Tab-separated table of C-alpha atoms and ligand atoms in Angstrom:
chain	number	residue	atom	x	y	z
A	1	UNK	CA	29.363	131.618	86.946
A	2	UNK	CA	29.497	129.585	90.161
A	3	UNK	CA	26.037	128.767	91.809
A	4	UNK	CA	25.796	131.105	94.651
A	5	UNK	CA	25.264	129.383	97.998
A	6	UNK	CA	21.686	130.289	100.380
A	7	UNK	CA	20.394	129.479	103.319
A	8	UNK	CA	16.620	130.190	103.728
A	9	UNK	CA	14.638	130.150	106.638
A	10	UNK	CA	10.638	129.599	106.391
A	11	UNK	CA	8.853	130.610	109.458
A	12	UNK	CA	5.823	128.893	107.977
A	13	UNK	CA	2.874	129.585	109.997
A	14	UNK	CA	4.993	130.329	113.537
A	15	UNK	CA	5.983	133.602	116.087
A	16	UNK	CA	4.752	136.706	117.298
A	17	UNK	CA	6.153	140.248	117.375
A	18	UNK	CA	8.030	139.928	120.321
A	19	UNK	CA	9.784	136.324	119.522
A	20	UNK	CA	10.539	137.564	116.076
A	21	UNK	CA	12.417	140.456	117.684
A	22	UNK	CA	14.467	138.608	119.458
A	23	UNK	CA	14.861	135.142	116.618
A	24	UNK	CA	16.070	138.503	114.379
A	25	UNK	CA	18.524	140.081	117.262
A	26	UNK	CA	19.943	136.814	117.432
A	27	UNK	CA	20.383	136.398	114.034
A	28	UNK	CA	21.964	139.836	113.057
A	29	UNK	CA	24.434	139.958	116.305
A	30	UNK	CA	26.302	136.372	114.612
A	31	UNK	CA	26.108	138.528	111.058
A	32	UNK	CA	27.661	139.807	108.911
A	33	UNK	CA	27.009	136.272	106.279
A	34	UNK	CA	28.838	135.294	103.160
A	35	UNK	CA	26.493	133.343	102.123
A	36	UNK	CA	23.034	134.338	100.652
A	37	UNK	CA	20.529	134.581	104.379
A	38	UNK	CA	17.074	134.868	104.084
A	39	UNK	CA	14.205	135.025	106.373
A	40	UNK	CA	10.374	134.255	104.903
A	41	UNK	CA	7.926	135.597	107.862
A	42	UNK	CA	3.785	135.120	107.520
A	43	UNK	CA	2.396	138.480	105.878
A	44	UNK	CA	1.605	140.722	108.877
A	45	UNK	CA	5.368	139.748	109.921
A	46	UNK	CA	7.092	141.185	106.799
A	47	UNK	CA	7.078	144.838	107.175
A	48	UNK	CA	8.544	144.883	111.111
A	49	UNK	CA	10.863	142.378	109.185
A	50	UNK	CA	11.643	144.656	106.716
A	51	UNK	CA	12.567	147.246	108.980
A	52	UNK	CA	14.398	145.512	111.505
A	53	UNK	CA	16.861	143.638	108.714
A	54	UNK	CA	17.653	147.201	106.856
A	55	UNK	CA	21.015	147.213	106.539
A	56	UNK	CA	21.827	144.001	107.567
A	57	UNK	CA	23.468	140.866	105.677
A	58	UNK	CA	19.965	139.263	105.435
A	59	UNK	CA	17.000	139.684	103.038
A	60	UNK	CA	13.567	138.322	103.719
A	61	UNK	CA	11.061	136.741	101.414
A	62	UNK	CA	7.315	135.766	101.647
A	63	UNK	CA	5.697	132.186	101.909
A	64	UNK	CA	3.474	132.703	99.294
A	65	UNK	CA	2.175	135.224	96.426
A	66	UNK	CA	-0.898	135.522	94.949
A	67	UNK	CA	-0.980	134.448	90.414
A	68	UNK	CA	-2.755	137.711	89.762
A	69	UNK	CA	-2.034	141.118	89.638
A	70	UNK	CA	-4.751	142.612	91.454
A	71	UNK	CA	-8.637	142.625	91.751
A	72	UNK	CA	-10.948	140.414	93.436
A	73	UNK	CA	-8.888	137.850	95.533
A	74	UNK	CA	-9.974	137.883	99.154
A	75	UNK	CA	-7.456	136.881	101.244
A	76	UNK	CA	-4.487	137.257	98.338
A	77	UNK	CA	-1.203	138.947	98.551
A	78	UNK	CA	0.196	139.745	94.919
A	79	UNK	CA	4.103	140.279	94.095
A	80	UNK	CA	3.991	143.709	93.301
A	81	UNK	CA	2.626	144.172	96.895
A	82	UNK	CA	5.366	142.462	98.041
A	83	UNK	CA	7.715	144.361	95.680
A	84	UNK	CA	6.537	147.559	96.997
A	85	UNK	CA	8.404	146.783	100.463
A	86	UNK	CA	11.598	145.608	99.164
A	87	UNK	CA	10.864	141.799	99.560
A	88	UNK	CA	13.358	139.697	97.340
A	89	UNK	CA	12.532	135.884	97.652
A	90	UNK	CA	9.295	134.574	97.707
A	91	UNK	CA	8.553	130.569	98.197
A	92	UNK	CA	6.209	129.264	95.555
A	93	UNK	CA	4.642	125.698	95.298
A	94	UNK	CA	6.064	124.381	98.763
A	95	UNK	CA	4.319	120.929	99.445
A	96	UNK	CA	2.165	122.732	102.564
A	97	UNK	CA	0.227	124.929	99.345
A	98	UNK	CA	0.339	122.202	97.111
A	99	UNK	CA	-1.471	119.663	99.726
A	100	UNK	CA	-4.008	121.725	101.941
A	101	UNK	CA	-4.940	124.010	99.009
A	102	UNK	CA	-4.895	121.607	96.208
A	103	UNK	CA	-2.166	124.596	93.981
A	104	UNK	CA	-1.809	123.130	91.129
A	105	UNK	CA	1.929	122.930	88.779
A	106	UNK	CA	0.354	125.332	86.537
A	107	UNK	CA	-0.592	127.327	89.502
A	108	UNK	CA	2.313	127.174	90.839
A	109	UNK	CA	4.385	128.425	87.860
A	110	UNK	CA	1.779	131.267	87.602
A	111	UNK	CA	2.795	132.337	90.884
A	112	UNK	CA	6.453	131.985	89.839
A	113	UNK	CA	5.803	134.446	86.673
A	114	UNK	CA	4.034	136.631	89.113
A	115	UNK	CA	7.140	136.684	90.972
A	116	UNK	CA	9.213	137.347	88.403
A	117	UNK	CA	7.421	139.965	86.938
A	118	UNK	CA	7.937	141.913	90.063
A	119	UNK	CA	11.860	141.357	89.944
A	120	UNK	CA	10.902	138.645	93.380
A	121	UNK	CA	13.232	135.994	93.513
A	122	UNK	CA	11.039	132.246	93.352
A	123	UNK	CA	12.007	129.598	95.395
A	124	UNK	CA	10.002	127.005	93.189
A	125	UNK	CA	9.660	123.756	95.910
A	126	UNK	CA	9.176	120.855	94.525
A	127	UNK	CA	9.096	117.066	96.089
A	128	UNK	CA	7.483	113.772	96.022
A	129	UNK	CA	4.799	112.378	98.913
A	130	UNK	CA	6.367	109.046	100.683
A	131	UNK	CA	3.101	106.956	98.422
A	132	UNK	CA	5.035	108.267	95.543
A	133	UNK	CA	8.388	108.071	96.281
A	134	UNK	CA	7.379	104.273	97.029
A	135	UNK	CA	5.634	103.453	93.927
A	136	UNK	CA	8.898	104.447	92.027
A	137	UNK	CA	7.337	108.007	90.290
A	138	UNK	CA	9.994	109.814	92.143
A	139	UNK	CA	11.534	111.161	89.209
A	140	UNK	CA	8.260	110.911	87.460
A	141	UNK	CA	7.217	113.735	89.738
A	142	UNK	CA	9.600	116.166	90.071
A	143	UNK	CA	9.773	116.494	86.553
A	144	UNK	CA	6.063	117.395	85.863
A	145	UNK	CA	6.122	119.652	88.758
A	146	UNK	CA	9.310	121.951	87.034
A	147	UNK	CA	8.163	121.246	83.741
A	148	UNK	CA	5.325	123.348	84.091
A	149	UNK	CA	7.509	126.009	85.410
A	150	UNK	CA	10.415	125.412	82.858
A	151	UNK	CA	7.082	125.947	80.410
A	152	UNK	CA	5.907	128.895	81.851
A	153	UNK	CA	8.977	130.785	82.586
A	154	UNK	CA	10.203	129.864	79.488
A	155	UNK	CA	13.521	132.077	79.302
A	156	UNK	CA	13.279	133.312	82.396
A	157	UNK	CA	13.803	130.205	84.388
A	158	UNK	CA	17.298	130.985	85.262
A	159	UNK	CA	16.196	133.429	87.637
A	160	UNK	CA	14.788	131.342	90.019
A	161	UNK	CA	15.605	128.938	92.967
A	162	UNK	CA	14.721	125.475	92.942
A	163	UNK	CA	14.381	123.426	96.684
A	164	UNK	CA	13.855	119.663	96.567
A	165	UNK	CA	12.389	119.152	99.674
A	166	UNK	CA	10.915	115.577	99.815
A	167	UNK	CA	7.213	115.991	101.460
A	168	UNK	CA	8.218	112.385	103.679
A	169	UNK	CA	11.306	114.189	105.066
A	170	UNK	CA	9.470	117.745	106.093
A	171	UNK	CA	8.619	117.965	109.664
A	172	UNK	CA	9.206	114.394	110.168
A	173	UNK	CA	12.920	113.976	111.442
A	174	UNK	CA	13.294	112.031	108.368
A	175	UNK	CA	16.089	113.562	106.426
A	176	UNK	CA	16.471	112.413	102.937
A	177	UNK	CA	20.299	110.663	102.610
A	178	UNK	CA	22.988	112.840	101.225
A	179	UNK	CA	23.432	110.572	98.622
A	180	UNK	CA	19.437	110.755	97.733
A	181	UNK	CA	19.842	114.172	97.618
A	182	UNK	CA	23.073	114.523	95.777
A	183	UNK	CA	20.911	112.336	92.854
A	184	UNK	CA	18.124	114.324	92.783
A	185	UNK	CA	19.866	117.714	92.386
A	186	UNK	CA	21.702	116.244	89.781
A	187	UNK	CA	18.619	114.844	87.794
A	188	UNK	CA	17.269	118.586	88.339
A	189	UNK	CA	20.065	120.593	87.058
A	190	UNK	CA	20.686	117.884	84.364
A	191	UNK	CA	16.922	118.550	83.200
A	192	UNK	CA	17.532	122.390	83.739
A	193	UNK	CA	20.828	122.190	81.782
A	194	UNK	CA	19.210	120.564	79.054
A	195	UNK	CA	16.582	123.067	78.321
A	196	UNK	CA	18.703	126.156	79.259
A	197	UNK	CA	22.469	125.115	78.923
A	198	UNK	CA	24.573	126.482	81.287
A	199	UNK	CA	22.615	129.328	82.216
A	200	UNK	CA	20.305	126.263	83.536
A	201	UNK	CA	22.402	123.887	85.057
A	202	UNK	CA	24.173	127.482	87.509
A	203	UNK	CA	21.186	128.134	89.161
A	204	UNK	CA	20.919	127.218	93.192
A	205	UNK	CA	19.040	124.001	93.838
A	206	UNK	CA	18.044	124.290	97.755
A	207	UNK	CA	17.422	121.018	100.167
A	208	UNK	CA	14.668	121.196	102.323
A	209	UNK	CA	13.534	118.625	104.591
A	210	UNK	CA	14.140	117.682	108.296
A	211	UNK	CA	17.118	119.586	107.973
A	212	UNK	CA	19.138	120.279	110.995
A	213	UNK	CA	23.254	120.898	112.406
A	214	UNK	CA	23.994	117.605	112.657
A	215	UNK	CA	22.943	116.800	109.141
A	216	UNK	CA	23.954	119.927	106.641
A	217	UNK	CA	27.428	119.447	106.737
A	218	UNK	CA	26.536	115.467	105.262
A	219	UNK	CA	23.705	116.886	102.943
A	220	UNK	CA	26.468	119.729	101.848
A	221	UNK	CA	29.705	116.977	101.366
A	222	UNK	CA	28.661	115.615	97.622
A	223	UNK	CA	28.591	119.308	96.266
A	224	UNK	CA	25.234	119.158	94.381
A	225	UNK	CA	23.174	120.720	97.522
A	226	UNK	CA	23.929	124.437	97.080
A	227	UNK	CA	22.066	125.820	100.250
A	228	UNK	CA	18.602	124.576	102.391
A	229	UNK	CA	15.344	126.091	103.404
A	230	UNK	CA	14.732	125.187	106.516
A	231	UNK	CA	11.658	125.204	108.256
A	232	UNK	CA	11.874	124.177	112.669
A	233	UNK	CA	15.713	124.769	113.313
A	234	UNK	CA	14.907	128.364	111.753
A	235	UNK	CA	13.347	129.161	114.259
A	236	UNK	CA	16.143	129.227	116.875
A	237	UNK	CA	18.987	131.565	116.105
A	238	UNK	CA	21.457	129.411	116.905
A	239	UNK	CA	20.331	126.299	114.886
A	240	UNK	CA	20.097	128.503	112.003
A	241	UNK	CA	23.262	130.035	112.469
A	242	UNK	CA	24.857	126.962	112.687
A	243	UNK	CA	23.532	125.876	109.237
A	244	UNK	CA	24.197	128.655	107.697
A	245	UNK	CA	28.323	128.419	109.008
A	246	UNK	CA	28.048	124.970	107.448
A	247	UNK	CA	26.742	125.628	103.977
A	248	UNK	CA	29.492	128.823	103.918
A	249	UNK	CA	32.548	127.831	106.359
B	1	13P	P1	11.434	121.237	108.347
B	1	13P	O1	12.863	121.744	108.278
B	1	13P	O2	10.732	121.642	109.608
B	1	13P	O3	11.348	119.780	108.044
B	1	13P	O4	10.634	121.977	107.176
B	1	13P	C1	11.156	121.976	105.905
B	1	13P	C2	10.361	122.887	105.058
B	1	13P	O5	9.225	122.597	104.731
B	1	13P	C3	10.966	124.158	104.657
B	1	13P	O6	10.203	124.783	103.688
Protein backbone atom coordinates (compact mmCIF):
# COMPACT_ATOMS: atom_id res chain seq x y z
CA UNK A 1 0.00 0.00 0.00
CA UNK A 2 1.50 3.35 -1.00
CA UNK A 3 1.64 6.07 1.82
CA UNK A 4 -1.13 8.37 1.02
CA UNK A 5 -0.03 11.98 0.59
CA UNK A 6 -1.71 15.10 3.19
CA UNK A 7 -1.53 18.39 3.55
CA UNK A 8 -2.73 19.75 6.95
CA UNK A 9 -3.38 23.07 7.93
CA UNK A 10 -3.26 24.13 11.84
CA UNK A 11 -4.94 27.34 12.51
CA UNK A 12 -3.37 27.17 15.95
CA UNK A 13 -4.71 29.80 18.08
CA UNK A 14 -5.76 32.35 14.92
CA UNK A 15 -9.26 33.84 12.99
CA UNK A 16 -12.64 34.76 13.59
CA UNK A 17 -15.96 33.76 12.03
CA UNK A 18 -15.90 36.02 9.35
CA UNK A 19 -12.04 35.43 8.15
CA UNK A 20 -12.62 31.75 8.43
CA UNK A 21 -15.50 32.16 5.98
CA UNK A 22 -13.73 33.56 3.59
CA UNK A 23 -9.83 31.43 4.31
CA UNK A 24 -12.64 28.35 3.66
CA UNK A 25 -14.36 30.03 0.34
CA UNK A 26 -11.02 30.38 -0.86
CA UNK A 27 -10.02 27.14 -0.20
CA UNK A 28 -13.05 25.12 -1.60
CA UNK A 29 -13.41 27.41 -4.96
CA UNK A 30 -9.41 25.94 -5.99
CA UNK A 31 -10.98 22.27 -4.83
CA UNK A 32 -11.71 19.56 -5.71
CA UNK A 33 -7.90 17.94 -4.06
CA UNK A 34 -6.24 14.66 -4.77
CA UNK A 35 -4.43 14.75 -2.10
CA UNK A 36 -5.57 14.21 1.58
CA UNK A 37 -6.69 18.39 2.78
CA UNK A 38 -7.32 19.08 6.13
CA UNK A 39 -8.17 22.04 8.13
CA UNK A 40 -7.62 21.94 12.27
CA UNK A 41 -9.69 25.19 13.59
CA UNK A 42 -9.64 26.18 17.65
CA UNK A 43 -12.84 24.42 19.27
CA UNK A 44 -15.60 27.05 18.95
CA UNK A 45 -14.38 27.10 15.12
CA UNK A 46 -15.10 23.40 14.37
CA UNK A 47 -18.74 23.07 14.04
CA UNK A 48 -19.24 26.32 11.42
CA UNK A 49 -16.21 24.30 9.97
CA UNK A 50 -17.96 21.33 9.86
CA UNK A 51 -20.76 22.69 8.13
CA UNK A 52 -19.25 24.84 5.71
CA UNK A 53 -16.68 21.85 4.36
CA UNK A 54 -19.79 19.21 3.97
CA UNK A 55 -19.36 17.92 0.87
CA UNK A 56 -16.28 19.24 -0.02
CA UNK A 57 -12.72 17.57 -0.80
CA UNK A 58 -11.51 18.68 2.70
CA UNK A 59 -11.89 17.23 6.23
CA UNK A 60 -11.05 19.13 9.36
CA UNK A 61 -9.43 18.01 12.55
CA UNK A 62 -8.94 19.51 16.09
CA UNK A 63 -5.65 20.90 17.76
CA UNK A 64 -6.00 19.01 20.65
CA UNK A 65 -8.17 16.24 22.62
CA UNK A 66 -8.58 15.71 25.98
CA UNK A 67 -6.82 11.68 27.53
CA UNK A 68 -10.12 10.99 29.22
CA UNK A 69 -13.35 10.02 28.36
CA UNK A 70 -15.42 12.25 30.28
CA UNK A 71 -15.93 13.67 33.88
CA UNK A 72 -14.29 16.34 35.68
CA UNK A 73 -11.88 18.18 33.23
CA UNK A 74 -12.61 21.89 33.13
CA UNK A 75 -11.67 23.29 30.15
CA UNK A 76 -11.23 19.62 28.22
CA UNK A 77 -12.55 18.53 24.94
CA UNK A 78 -12.59 14.57 24.69
CA UNK A 79 -12.53 12.54 21.21
CA UNK A 80 -15.78 11.19 21.35
CA UNK A 81 -16.97 14.88 21.50
CA UNK A 82 -15.16 15.46 18.65
CA UNK A 83 -16.37 12.20 17.04
CA UNK A 84 -19.85 13.19 17.55
CA UNK A 85 -19.43 16.03 14.75
CA UNK A 86 -17.70 14.09 12.20
CA UNK A 87 -14.11 15.38 13.00
CA UNK A 88 -11.41 12.96 11.46
CA UNK A 89 -7.82 14.21 12.38
CA UNK A 90 -6.92 15.46 15.51
CA UNK A 91 -3.15 16.88 16.30
CA UNK A 92 -1.72 15.34 19.43
CA UNK A 93 1.63 16.23 21.21
CA UNK A 94 2.54 19.30 18.86
CA UNK A 95 5.62 21.10 20.52
CA UNK A 96 3.11 24.32 21.48
CA UNK A 97 1.24 21.47 24.19
CA UNK A 98 4.28 19.85 24.94
CA UNK A 99 6.15 23.31 26.00
CA UNK A 100 3.48 25.75 27.59
CA UNK A 101 1.60 22.85 29.25
CA UNK A 102 4.40 20.66 30.22
CA UNK A 103 2.14 17.21 28.14
CA UNK A 104 4.07 14.71 28.78
CA UNK A 105 5.07 11.44 25.98
CA UNK A 106 2.89 9.35 28.02
CA UNK A 107 0.36 12.04 27.88
CA UNK A 108 0.63 12.46 24.72
CA UNK A 109 0.11 8.83 23.60
CA UNK A 110 -2.93 8.82 25.98
CA UNK A 111 -4.39 11.40 23.93
CA UNK A 112 -3.45 9.41 20.81
CA UNK A 113 -5.44 6.17 22.26
CA UNK A 114 -8.17 8.57 23.04
CA UNK A 115 -8.16 9.39 19.52
CA UNK A 116 -8.17 6.25 18.31
CA UNK A 117 -10.71 4.92 20.31
CA UNK A 118 -13.05 7.33 18.73
CA UNK A 119 -12.04 6.16 15.08
CA UNK A 120 -10.04 10.17 15.08
CA UNK A 121 -7.19 10.10 12.99
CA UNK A 122 -3.74 11.30 15.35
CA UNK A 123 -1.36 13.42 13.96
CA UNK A 124 1.31 12.43 16.70
CA UNK A 125 4.02 15.68 16.38
CA UNK A 126 7.03 15.07 17.45
CA UNK A 127 10.49 17.26 17.27
CA UNK A 128 13.54 18.29 19.02
CA UNK A 129 14.14 22.05 20.75
CA UNK A 130 17.31 23.87 18.91
CA UNK A 131 19.34 23.10 22.84
CA UNK A 132 18.73 19.59 21.82
CA UNK A 133 19.19 19.33 18.43
CA UNK A 134 22.68 21.04 19.38
CA UNK A 135 23.78 18.80 22.05
CA UNK A 136 23.48 15.87 19.49
CA UNK A 137 20.09 14.04 21.29
CA UNK A 138 18.33 14.65 18.08
CA UNK A 139 17.65 11.20 17.45
CA UNK A 140 17.80 10.57 21.12
CA UNK A 141 14.54 12.49 21.23
CA UNK A 142 12.38 11.64 18.71
CA UNK A 143 12.64 8.23 19.62
CA UNK A 144 11.44 8.52 23.30
CA UNK A 145 8.77 10.79 22.21
CA UNK A 146 7.16 7.81 19.58
CA UNK A 147 8.24 5.19 21.74
CA UNK A 148 5.80 5.96 24.19
CA UNK A 149 3.23 6.06 21.55
CA UNK A 150 4.56 2.92 19.62
CA UNK A 151 4.04 1.51 23.51
CA UNK A 152 0.78 2.66 24.00
CA UNK A 153 -0.84 2.09 20.74
CA UNK A 154 0.70 -1.00 20.60
CA UNK A 155 -1.06 -2.57 17.37
CA UNK A 156 -2.79 0.17 16.57
CA UNK A 157 0.00 2.46 15.64
CA UNK A 158 -0.50 2.10 12.01
CA UNK A 159 -3.40 4.20 12.16
CA UNK A 160 -1.89 7.23 12.89
CA UNK A 161 0.09 10.20 11.34
CA UNK A 162 3.39 11.09 12.40
CA UNK A 163 4.76 15.07 11.68
CA UNK A 164 8.41 15.82 12.45
CA UNK A 165 8.25 19.26 12.90
CA UNK A 166 11.56 20.50 14.47
CA UNK A 167 10.47 23.05 17.45
CA UNK A 168 13.77 25.51 16.02
CA UNK A 169 12.14 25.56 12.55
CA UNK A 170 8.28 26.40 13.76
CA UNK A 171 7.40 29.96 13.44
CA UNK A 172 10.88 30.92 12.95
CA UNK A 173 11.52 31.10 9.05
CA UNK A 174 13.96 28.47 9.77
CA UNK A 175 13.09 25.54 7.63
CA UNK A 176 14.81 22.37 8.43
CA UNK A 177 17.02 21.26 5.00
CA UNK A 178 15.41 18.76 2.75
CA UNK A 179 18.10 16.61 3.28
CA UNK A 180 17.60 16.93 7.33
CA UNK A 181 14.32 16.06 6.78
CA UNK A 182 14.64 13.32 4.26
CA UNK A 183 17.00 11.62 7.35
CA UNK A 184 14.74 12.01 9.90
CA UNK A 185 11.68 10.49 8.16
CA UNK A 186 13.74 7.78 7.32
CA UNK A 187 15.08 7.09 10.95
CA UNK A 188 11.17 7.31 11.83
CA UNK A 189 9.72 4.91 9.46
CA UNK A 190 12.88 2.70 9.87
CA UNK A 191 11.98 2.60 13.76
CA UNK A 192 8.20 2.21 12.78
CA UNK A 193 9.08 -0.56 10.28
CA UNK A 194 10.92 -2.34 12.76
CA UNK A 195 8.28 -2.72 15.33
CA UNK A 196 5.35 -3.04 12.83
CA UNK A 197 6.86 -4.27 9.43
CA UNK A 198 5.38 -2.93 6.62
CA UNK A 199 2.22 -2.01 8.01
CA UNK A 200 4.75 0.48 9.98
CA UNK A 201 7.08 1.73 7.66
CA UNK A 202 3.37 2.83 5.00
CA UNK A 203 2.12 5.14 7.28
CA UNK A 204 2.35 9.17 6.33
CA UNK A 205 5.19 10.93 8.11
CA UNK A 206 4.17 14.84 7.82
CA UNK A 207 6.92 17.89 7.86
CA UNK A 208 6.09 20.69 9.79
CA UNK A 209 8.12 23.63 10.32
CA UNK A 210 8.52 27.10 8.65
CA UNK A 211 7.05 25.56 5.81
CA UNK A 212 6.12 27.67 2.91
CA UNK A 213 5.77 27.66 -1.47
CA UNK A 214 9.04 28.29 -2.05
CA UNK A 215 10.27 25.45 0.09
CA UNK A 216 7.72 22.23 -0.28
CA UNK A 217 8.57 21.38 -3.58
CA UNK A 218 12.60 21.01 -2.03
CA UNK A 219 11.26 19.41 1.29
CA UNK A 220 8.96 17.03 -1.16
CA UNK A 221 12.11 16.14 -3.92
CA UNK A 222 13.92 13.19 -1.68
CA UNK A 223 10.50 11.25 -1.42
CA UNK A 224 10.56 10.51 2.36
CA UNK A 225 8.30 13.77 3.25
CA UNK A 226 4.81 12.44 2.44
CA UNK A 227 2.73 15.70 3.14
CA UNK A 228 3.22 18.96 5.83
CA UNK A 229 1.19 20.59 8.52
CA UNK A 230 1.52 23.86 8.18
CA UNK A 231 0.87 26.39 10.56
CA UNK A 232 1.20 30.65 9.04
CA UNK A 233 0.96 30.01 5.16
CA UNK A 234 -2.41 28.12 6.20
CA UNK A 235 -3.77 30.78 6.85
CA UNK A 236 -3.93 32.39 3.38
CA UNK A 237 -5.77 30.40 0.78
CA UNK A 238 -3.50 30.82 -1.68
CA UNK A 239 -0.26 29.84 0.20
CA UNK A 240 -1.99 26.80 1.19
CA UNK A 241 -3.20 26.01 -2.05
CA UNK A 242 -0.04 26.32 -3.45
CA UNK A 243 1.42 23.68 -1.05
CA UNK A 244 -0.98 21.52 -1.37
CA UNK A 245 -0.49 21.58 -5.68
CA UNK A 246 3.11 20.84 -4.72
CA UNK A 247 2.87 17.85 -2.44
CA UNK A 248 0.06 16.39 -5.23
CA UNK A 249 1.00 17.96 -8.83
P1 LIG B 1 4.72 27.28 10.98
O1 LIG B 1 4.40 26.70 9.62
O2 LIG B 1 4.04 28.60 11.23
O3 LIG B 1 6.19 27.30 11.25
O4 LIG B 1 4.09 26.28 12.06
C1 LIG B 1 4.35 24.94 11.96
C2 LIG B 1 3.50 24.21 12.92
O5 LIG B 1 3.71 24.29 14.12
C3 LIG B 1 2.39 23.42 12.40
O6 LIG B 1 1.84 22.62 13.38
Amino acid sequence: MARRKLVVGNWKMNGNRAGNVELLAGLKALGPFVADVVVCAPFPYLADVALSLQGESIAWGAQDCSAHESGAYTGEVSAAMLAEFGCRYVIVGHSERRAFHAESDQLVADKAKAALAHRLTPIVCVGETLAEREAGQTDVVVKRQLSAVIHTLGHCVPQMVVAYEPVWAIGTGKTATPRDASTMHKRIRGWMEQRFGAAGADRSILYGGSVKPNNAAALMAGGDVDGFLVGGASLEAEAFLQIVRLVIP
